[in-house]
Coordinates of C-alpha atoms in Angstrom, one line a residue:
Chain A
M1 CA -1.8 -2.2 -7.2
I2 CA 1.7 -3.9 -7.4
I3 CA 1.5 -7.3 -9.0
N4 CA 4.2 -9.8 -8.2
A5 CA 4.3 -13.5 -7.3
F6 CA 3.5 -12.8 -3.6
T7 CA 0.5 -10.6 -4.5
I8 CA -0.9 -13.4 -6.5
I9 CA -0.4 -15.9 -3.6
L10 CA -1.9 -13.5 -1.1
L11 CA -4.9 -12.9 -3.4
F12 CA -5.3 -16.5 -4.2
F13 CA -5.3 -17.5 -0.5
A14 CA -7.7 -14.6 0.3
V15 CA -10.3 -15.6 -2.4
I16 CA -10.1 -19.3 -1.4
S17 CA -10.5 -18.3 2.2
I18 CA -13.5 -16.1 1.6
V19 CA -15.3 -18.9 -0.3
L20 CA -14.4 -21.6 2.2
G21 CA -15.1 -19.3 5.1
A22 CA -18.5 -18.4 3.8
V23 CA -19.4 -22.1 3.3
T24 CA -18.0 -22.9 6.8
L25 CA -19.9 -20.0 8.4
V26 CA -23.2 -21.0 6.8
S27 CA -22.8 -24.7 7.6
A28 CA -21.8 -24.0 11.2
F29 CA -24.7 -21.6 11.7
L30 CA -27.2 -24.1 10.3
I31 CA -26.0 -26.9 12.4
V32 CA -25.7 -24.8 15.6
S33 CA -29.3 -23.5 15.1
R34 CA -30.6 -27.0 14.7
W35 CA -28.7 -28.4 17.6
K36 CA -31.0 -28.9 20.6
R37 CA -30.1 -30.2 24.0
D38 CA -33.0 -32.7 24.1
M39 CA -32.8 -34.0 20.6
T40 CA -32.9 -37.7 19.8
N41 CA -29.7 -39.8 19.2
E42 CA -30.7 -40.2 15.5
R43 CA -31.0 -36.5 15.0
R44 CA -27.7 -35.9 16.8
T45 CA -25.9 -38.5 14.6
M46 CA -27.4 -36.9 11.4
L47 CA -26.2 -33.4 12.5
E48 CA -22.7 -34.8 13.4
K49 CA -22.5 -36.3 9.9
K50 CA -23.4 -33.0 8.3
A51 CA -20.9 -31.3 10.6
Y52 CA -18.1 -33.6 9.4
L53 CA -17.8 -31.9 6.0
A54 CA -17.9 -28.5 7.6
L55 CA -15.2 -29.4 10.0
I56 CA -12.9 -30.8 7.3
L57 CA -13.4 -27.6 5.3
A58 CA -12.7 -25.6 8.5
V59 CA -9.4 -27.5 9.1
V60 CA -8.2 -26.8 5.5
L61 CA -9.3 -23.1 5.7
L62 CA -7.7 -22.5 9.1
G63 CA -4.5 -24.2 8.0
I64 CA -4.3 -21.8 5.1
R65 CA -5.0 -18.8 7.3
M66 CA -2.3 -19.8 9.8
I67 CA 0.4 -19.7 7.1
N68 CA -1.1 -16.5 5.7
W69 CA 0.3 -14.4 8.5
P70 CA 4.0 -14.8 7.4
I71 CA 2.9 -14.6 3.8
F72 CA 1.3 -11.2 4.5
Y73 CA 4.6 -9.8 5.8
I74 CA 6.6 -11.5 3.0
T75 CA 4.3 -9.8 0.5
L76 CA 4.7 -6.4 2.2
G77 CA 8.5 -6.9 2.1
S78 CA 8.3 -7.6 -1.6
Y79 CA 6.9 -4.1 -2.3
I80 CA 9.8 -2.3 -0.7
P81 CA 11.7 -1.7 -4.0
D82 CA 8.6 -0.4 -5.7
I83 CA 7.6 2.3 -3.2
T84 CA 9.5 5.5 -3.1
G85 CA 10.8 6.2 0.3
A86 CA 10.2 2.7 1.7
M87 CA 13.4 1.2 3.2
C88 CA 11.7 -1.6 5.1
I89 CA 8.2 -3.1 5.7
Y90 CA 7.3 -0.1 7.9
G91 CA 7.6 2.2 4.9
V92 CA 5.2 -0.1 2.9
T93 CA 2.7 0.0 5.8
Q94 CA 2.6 3.8 5.3
V95 CA 1.2 3.5 1.8
A96 CA -2.3 2.7 3.3
P97 CA -2.0 2.9 7.0
A98 CA -5.8 3.0 7.5
I99 CA -6.0 -0.5 6.1
I100 CA -2.7 -2.1 7.0
K101 CA -2.5 -1.0 10.7
P102 CA -5.8 -2.6 11.6
M103 CA -4.7 -5.7 9.7
E104 CA -1.5 -5.9 11.7
F105 CA -3.7 -6.1 14.9
L106 CA -6.2 -8.5 13.3
K107 CA -3.7 -11.1 12.0
P108 CA -2.4 -12.2 15.5
V109 CA -6.0 -12.3 16.8
V110 CA -7.1 -14.5 13.9
F111 CA -4.0 -16.7 14.4
F112 CA -4.7 -17.1 18.1
L113 CA -8.4 -18.0 17.5
I114 CA -7.5 -20.5 14.8
G115 CA -4.9 -22.2 17.0
Q116 CA -7.4 -22.3 19.9
W117 CA -10.1 -23.8 17.6
L118 CA -7.8 -26.4 16.2
I119 CA -6.8 -27.6 19.7
I120 CA -10.4 -27.8 20.8
Y121 CA -11.2 -29.7 17.6
I122 CA -8.4 -32.2 18.3
I123 CA -9.6 -32.7 22.0
D124 CA -13.2 -33.2 20.8
K125 CA -12.0 -35.8 18.2
T126 CA -10.1 -37.6 20.9
A127 CA -13.1 -37.9 23.2
K128 CA -15.5 -40.8 22.5
S129 CA -18.8 -39.0 21.6
Y130 CA -17.8 -35.6 20.4
P131 CA -19.0 -33.8 23.6
L132 CA -17.8 -30.4 22.5
M133 CA -19.5 -30.5 19.1
K134 CA -21.9 -27.6 19.8
K135 CA -19.2 -25.4 21.4
K136 CA -16.8 -26.3 18.6
L137 CA -19.3 -25.3 15.9
F138 CA -20.3 -22.1 17.7
F139 CA -16.6 -21.2 18.1
L140 CA -16.1 -22.0 14.4
L141 CA -18.8 -19.6 13.6
I142 CA -16.9 -16.8 15.4
V143 CA -13.6 -17.8 13.9
S144 CA -15.1 -17.9 10.4
I145 CA -16.3 -14.3 10.7
F146 CA -12.7 -13.2 11.7
V147 CA -11.2 -15.3 8.9
I148 CA -13.5 -13.7 6.3
A149 CA -12.7 -10.2 7.6
D150 CA -9.0 -11.0 7.5
S151 CA -9.2 -12.3 3.9
I152 CA -11.2 -9.2 2.8
G153 CA -8.5 -7.1 4.5
D154 CA -5.8 -8.9 2.5
I155 CA -7.5 -8.1 -0.8
A156 CA -7.9 -4.5 0.3
V157 CA -4.2 -4.3 1.2
A158 CA -3.2 -5.7 -2.2
F159 CA -5.5 -3.2 -4.1
S160 CA -4.4 -0.3 -1.9
M161 CA -0.7 -0.6 -2.9
D162 CA -0.1 2.4 -5.1
P163 CA 3.5 2.4 -6.4
N164 CA 3.3 6.2 -6.9
T165 CA 2.9 6.9 -3.2
V166 CA 5.8 8.6 -1.6
V167 CA 6.3 7.5 2.0
S168 CA 8.6 8.6 4.8
C169 CA 11.4 6.6 6.2
C170 CA 11.0 4.6 9.4
T171 CA 13.6 6.8 11.1
V172 CA 11.0 9.6 11.5
V173 CA 9.0 7.3 13.8
F174 CA 11.4 4.9 15.4
D175 CA 14.5 7.0 15.7
I176 CA 13.1 10.3 17.1
A177 CA 14.3 11.1 20.6
D178 CA 10.7 11.2 22.1
R179 CA 9.5 7.8 20.7
P180 CA 7.2 6.2 23.2
S181 CA 9.4 3.1 23.5
A182 CA 12.1 5.4 24.9
M183 CA 10.0 7.9 26.8
I184 CA 8.0 5.4 28.8
P185 CA 10.9 3.3 30.3
Q186 CA 12.9 6.5 30.7
S187 CA 10.1 8.0 32.8
I188 CA 9.9 4.8 34.9
L189 CA 13.6 3.7 35.1
G190 CA 15.4 7.0 34.6
P191 CA 18.0 7.9 32.1
V192 CA 19.9 4.6 32.6
Y193 CA 16.9 2.7 31.2
K194 CA 18.9 1.4 28.2
N195 CA 21.3 -0.5 30.5
L196 CA 18.4 -2.0 32.3
I197 CA 16.2 -3.1 29.4
L198 CA 18.3 -6.1 28.3
P199 CA 18.6 -7.6 31.8
L200 CA 14.9 -7.0 32.1
Y201 CA 14.3 -8.8 28.9
Y202 CA 16.1 -11.9 30.2
V203 CA 14.6 -11.7 33.7
S204 CA 11.1 -11.4 32.2
N205 CA 11.6 -14.3 29.8
L206 CA 13.2 -16.5 32.4
I207 CA 10.4 -15.8 34.9
L208 CA 7.8 -16.8 32.4
I209 CA 9.7 -19.9 31.3
G210 CA 10.5 -20.8 34.9
Y211 CA 6.9 -20.4 35.9
M212 CA 5.6 -22.5 33.1
A213 CA 8.2 -25.2 33.7
G214 CA 7.6 -25.0 37.4
I215 CA 3.9 -25.6 37.3
Y216 CA 4.4 -28.2 34.6
G217 CA 7.0 -30.1 36.5
L218 CA 5.2 -29.9 39.9
G219 CA 2.1 -31.3 38.3
R220 CA 0.0 -28.2 39.2
L221 CA -1.7 -28.5 35.8
K222 CA -3.1 -31.9 36.5
V223 CA -5.2 -30.7 39.5
E224 CA -8.5 -29.4 38.1
D225 CA -9.4 -27.2 41.1
K226 CA -6.6 -24.7 41.0
R227 CA -5.5 -25.1 37.3
R228 CA -7.4 -22.1 36.1
L229 CA -5.7 -19.9 38.6
F230 CA -2.3 -21.1 37.6
L231 CA -3.1 -20.7 33.9
S232 CA -4.4 -17.2 34.4
I233 CA -1.2 -16.2 36.2
G234 CA 0.7 -17.7 33.2
V235 CA -1.4 -15.4 30.8
F236 CA -0.7 -12.4 33.0
L237 CA 3.1 -13.1 33.0
A238 CA 2.9 -13.6 29.2
V239 CA 1.3 -10.2 28.8
L240 CA 4.0 -8.6 30.9
N241 CA 6.6 -10.4 29.0
V242 CA 5.2 -9.2 25.6
I243 CA 5.5 -5.6 26.8
T244 CA 9.1 -6.1 28.0
V245 CA 10.2 -7.9 24.9
L246 CA 8.6 -5.2 22.6
L247 CA 10.6 -2.5 24.5
A248 CA 13.8 -4.6 24.4
V249 CA 13.5 -5.3 20.7
I250 CA 12.9 -1.7 19.8
E251 CA 15.4 -0.1 22.2
V252 CA 18.3 -2.6 22.4
I253 CA 17.9 -5.8 20.3
A254 CA 17.1 -4.3 16.9
P255 CA 19.9 -1.7 17.0
R256 CA 22.4 -4.3 18.1
L257 CA 21.4 -7.0 15.7
L258 CA 21.3 -4.5 12.8
N259 CA 24.6 -3.0 13.9
L260 CA 23.0 0.4 13.8
P261 CA 23.1 1.8 17.3
Y262 CA 20.6 4.6 16.5
H263 CA 18.2 2.7 14.4
H264 CA 15.3 1.2 16.4
D265 CA 13.1 -0.2 13.7
P266 CA 12.0 -3.8 14.5
Y267 CA 10.6 -4.3 11.0
D268 CA 14.1 -4.0 9.6
L269 CA 15.0 -7.3 11.4
L270 CA 12.5 -9.1 9.2
T271 CA 14.3 -8.0 6.0
E272 CA 17.9 -7.9 7.3
M273 CA 18.1 -11.0 9.5
P274 CA 17.7 -14.3 7.7
D275 CA 16.2 -16.0 10.7
A276 CA 14.2 -13.2 12.3
G277 CA 11.0 -14.8 11.2
I278 CA 11.9 -17.9 13.1
F279 CA 12.7 -16.2 16.4
F280 CA 9.6 -14.0 16.2
A281 CA 7.4 -17.0 15.3
L282 CA 8.8 -19.0 18.2
F283 CA 8.2 -16.1 20.6
I284 CA 4.6 -15.7 19.4
L285 CA 3.9 -19.4 19.6
G286 CA 5.3 -19.5 23.1
I287 CA 3.3 -16.6 24.3
F288 CA 0.1 -17.8 22.6
S289 CA 0.6 -21.2 24.2
T290 CA -0.2 -19.7 27.6
G291 CA -3.5 -18.3 26.2
W292 CA -4.3 -21.5 24.4
A293 CA -3.8 -23.6 27.5
F294 CA -6.1 -21.2 29.4
G295 CA -8.6 -21.4 26.6
I296 CA -8.6 -25.2 26.7
D297 CA -9.5 -25.1 30.4
M298 CA -12.2 -22.5 29.7
I299 CA -13.9 -24.0 26.7
A300 CA -13.2 -27.7 26.7
R301 CA -14.4 -28.6 30.2
H302 CA -16.8 -31.5 30.1
D303 CA -17.4 -34.7 32.0
E304 CA -16.1 -36.7 29.1
T305 CA -13.0 -34.6 28.6
K306 CA -12.0 -34.6 32.2
G307 CA -9.2 -37.2 31.8
L308 CA -8.0 -35.6 28.6
L309 CA -7.8 -31.9 29.5
S310 CA -4.8 -32.0 31.8
G311 CA -2.8 -33.9 29.1
Y312 CA -3.6 -31.3 26.4
V313 CA -3.0 -28.3 28.8
M314 CA 0.4 -29.9 29.7
K315 CA 1.3 -30.6 26.1
T316 CA 0.5 -26.9 25.2
Y317 CA 2.6 -25.6 28.0
W318 CA 5.5 -27.8 27.1
F319 CA 5.2 -26.6 23.5
G320 CA 5.2 -23.0 24.8
I321 CA 8.3 -23.6 27.0
V322 CA 10.3 -25.1 24.1
C323 CA 9.2 -22.2 21.8
L324 CA 10.1 -19.5 24.3
L325 CA 13.4 -21.1 25.1
G326 CA 14.2 -21.4 21.4
S327 CA 13.4 -17.8 20.8
L328 CA 15.5 -16.7 23.8
L329 CA 18.4 -18.9 22.6
M330 CA 18.3 -17.5 19.1
I331 CA 18.4 -13.9 20.2
S332 CA 21.1 -14.6 22.7
I333 CA 23.3 -16.2 20.0
H334 CA 22.8 -13.2 17.7
L335 CA 23.6 -10.8 20.6
T336 CA 26.8 -12.8 21.3
I337 CA 28.1 -13.4 17.8
G338 CA 26.7 -10.3 16.1
Chain B
M1 CA 11.3 -40.8 20.9
S2 CA 10.9 -39.1 24.2
K3 CA 9.9 -35.5 24.4
W4 CA 13.2 -34.6 25.9
F5 CA 15.0 -36.1 22.9
K6 CA 12.8 -34.3 20.5
T7 CA 13.2 -31.0 22.4
G8 CA 17.0 -31.5 22.5
I9 CA 17.1 -32.1 18.7
F10 CA 14.9 -29.0 18.1
L11 CA 17.0 -26.8 20.3
I12 CA 20.2 -28.0 18.6
L13 CA 18.7 -27.1 15.3
I14 CA 17.7 -23.7 16.6
I15 CA 21.2 -23.1 17.8
A16 CA 22.6 -24.1 14.4
V17 CA 20.2 -21.9 12.5
A18 CA 20.9 -18.8 14.7
S19 CA 24.7 -19.3 14.6
G20 CA 24.7 -19.7 10.9
S21 CA 22.5 -16.6 10.4
A22 CA 24.6 -14.5 12.8
I23 CA 27.9 -15.5 11.1
Y24 CA 26.4 -14.8 7.7
K25 CA 25.2 -11.4 8.9
K26 CA 28.6 -10.6 10.3
S27 CA 30.2 -11.5 7.0
Q28 CA 28.1 -9.0 5.1
R29 CA 30.4 -6.0 4.8
F30 CA 28.3 -3.4 2.9
E31 CA 28.9 0.2 3.7
K32 CA 25.8 1.1 5.5
C33 CA 24.6 4.4 6.9
D34 CA 25.0 4.5 10.7
F35 CA 21.6 6.3 11.0
D36 CA 19.1 4.4 8.8
G37 CA 21.1 1.4 7.5
V38 CA 20.8 2.3 3.8
H39 CA 23.7 1.5 1.5
I40 CA 26.0 4.5 1.1
K41 CA 26.6 6.0 -2.4
P42 CA 30.2 7.3 -2.2
I43 CA 29.3 10.7 -3.8
Y44 CA 26.8 11.6 -1.1
R45 CA 28.7 10.1 1.8
V46 CA 29.1 12.2 5.0
D47 CA 31.5 11.3 7.8
A48 CA 31.3 12.5 11.4
I49 CA 34.7 12.2 13.0
L50 CA 34.5 11.7 16.7
K51 CA 37.0 13.1 19.2
N52 CA 38.3 9.6 19.8
N53 CA 39.0 9.4 16.0
D54 CA 36.2 6.9 15.4
A55 CA 34.0 7.8 12.4
K56 CA 30.3 7.6 11.8
R57 CA 29.3 7.3 8.2
F58 CA 26.0 8.5 6.7
D59 CA 24.3 8.1 3.3
S60 CA 23.1 11.8 3.2
I61 CA 23.3 15.1 4.8
Y62 CA 19.8 14.5 6.2
C63 CA 21.0 11.4 8.1
A64 CA 24.1 13.1 9.4
Y65 CA 22.0 16.0 10.6
M66 CA 19.5 13.7 12.4
W67 CA 22.2 11.7 14.0
L68 CA 24.1 14.8 15.2
S69 CA 21.0 16.4 16.5
E70 CA 20.3 13.4 18.7
N71 CA 23.6 12.1 19.9
K72 CA 25.8 13.6 22.5
E73 CA 29.2 12.1 21.6
P74 CA 31.8 14.7 21.1
I75 CA 32.5 15.5 17.5
S76 CA 35.8 16.6 16.2
H77 CA 34.7 17.5 12.6
I78 CA 32.4 16.6 9.8
M79 CA 33.5 15.6 6.3
V80 CA 31.2 15.8 3.2
R81 CA 31.9 14.9 -0.4
D82 CA 32.1 17.4 -3.2
E83 CA 29.5 16.2 -5.6
V84 CA 31.6 17.2 -8.7
T85 CA 34.9 15.5 -7.8
G86 CA 33.9 13.1 -5.0
E87 CA 36.7 14.8 -2.9
K88 CA 36.4 14.7 0.9
I89 CA 36.0 18.2 2.3
D90 CA 35.4 19.7 5.7
A91 CA 31.7 20.5 6.1
S92 CA 32.5 24.0 7.3
I93 CA 34.1 25.1 4.0
A94 CA 31.5 23.5 1.6
Y95 CA 28.7 25.2 -0.2
Y96 CA 25.3 23.7 0.1
V97 CA 22.4 23.7 -2.4
D98 CA 18.8 22.7 -1.8
S99 CA 17.5 21.6 -5.2
E100 CA 14.9 19.3 -6.8
I101 CA 17.4 16.5 -7.1
I102 CA 16.8 13.8 -4.4
T103 CA 20.0 12.0 -3.4
N104 CA 18.2 9.4 -1.3
N105 CA 14.7 8.1 -2.0
V106 CA 14.4 6.9 1.6
N107 CA 14.6 10.2 3.3
N108 CA 14.1 12.6 0.3
N109 CA 17.3 14.4 1.1
R110 CA 17.7 17.3 -1.4
V111 CA 20.7 19.0 0.1
H112 CA 23.9 18.8 -2.0
A113 CA 27.5 19.7 -1.0
F114 CA 30.1 21.4 -3.3
L115 CA 33.6 22.6 -2.8
K116 CA 33.4 25.5 -5.3
L117 CA 30.8 28.2 -5.2
E118 CA 30.5 28.2 -9.1
D119 CA 29.7 24.4 -9.0
A120 CA 27.0 25.1 -6.4
E121 CA 25.5 27.9 -8.4
R122 CA 25.5 25.9 -11.6
H123 CA 23.7 23.0 -9.8
A124 CA 21.2 25.5 -8.3
K125 CA 20.5 27.0 -11.7
S126 CA 20.1 23.7 -13.4
Y127 CA 17.9 22.0 -10.9
K128 CA 15.7 24.8 -9.5
G129 CA 17.7 25.1 -6.3
R130 CA 19.0 27.7 -4.0
I131 CA 22.2 28.0 -2.0
V132 CA 21.6 27.4 1.7
K133 CA 23.6 27.8 4.9
N134 CA 25.7 25.0 6.3
P135 CA 23.0 22.7 7.7
F136 CA 25.4 21.5 10.5
E137 CA 26.0 25.0 11.7
K138 CA 23.1 25.1 14.1
I139 CA 23.7 21.8 15.8
F140 CA 27.5 21.4 15.7
M141 CA 30.1 23.8 16.8
P142 CA 33.6 22.6 15.6
Y143 CA 35.8 21.3 18.3
K144 CA 38.3 23.8 19.6
P145 CA 41.1 22.4 21.6

């Protein structure tokens, strides 16, 4: 184990999260199991009062877990000087890949679920009689399980860091000629793929932003009938955009921003570029917004929330448009000035 | 405040942050390896001179080898450093030793370059090494006009 300030913060957040997560999980389970459709108003009020504390706890817990994602990478970055062979965060992930790799997939899922739950929580609070209380608590039950798993994972990562481990440099993965990020586009686009990836990056981002802005501006999100169709198209475009952006970052953007034409490691951006965390965060928030908006329409539909839903869907879309635009602007500035 | 105003302020902030960061990054003038970005220690530096007189610099023989085996740019010649004097020498006349001394913790390069055979032998004897062939021989044929 490597102990530094970041390890202590990571462990502190993890332990707090496990305790709060367990309390939230049990409370949510008890309330959901007692919640009956035909219960009396008194019984319902009593359960809602009990739920109040659980929900406050959940908001604190989920807030902590949302900022945990960047802290996780900052902590991994702080281990670089202590691990032989590690030049960047990728090298640190090779100390315990069996634990860290699944964690790298789990973190975005947890972040997405937390964001979705918080939006549902706000919508329910805005409505008059908490119409989404049962759904909200059931969803909280699921989120708590993910949060506890994520927190246990953080502890496992911290304890698996053996400073005596010798790892290989990221170049043996990202810079080999037959890396998947080069082979796949090469097989589709031919040997000129590198010239096409950057234009594709812009086209894909502009299509997504344009689509989101289009259905926002034309008021398509206000119409309940076809809203889900429009939102699912948004999710589909976002998924396509993620693939394009990943390829572009590995193949073109990272080498250009790092001033290393043959080095394709996106992890290096996090340690070498002072604002890389911001443009990645904006991109992730922008992409997740399409999913959150879709999730609002899927989960929060109720007679009482009818008037509210379109407003929240639109706000989420606007937030996504601004974030994606911000990320695109930042990368464009770096490509131009750098 | 309207959402347009807030968005405008946010985007202006974003532009300022990105411009500041890009200018800061540009002002950093460390000597970095063209293959893996690691800072170059002068004694282990390797230069690949291109036919157009541009040079690619590397922090180790390993990085130079990896770069040369992947890229197709025409190379004029390769310069390595004599580890005893730090003198620049043509890679084709250097002696190479593979020993237990690691020059670069990132890629575990153990190959060392020397101008004189006796220096190479002394290093090999001291650090459980052996004299090896020019590692660039297989992948790079010197340019002949």
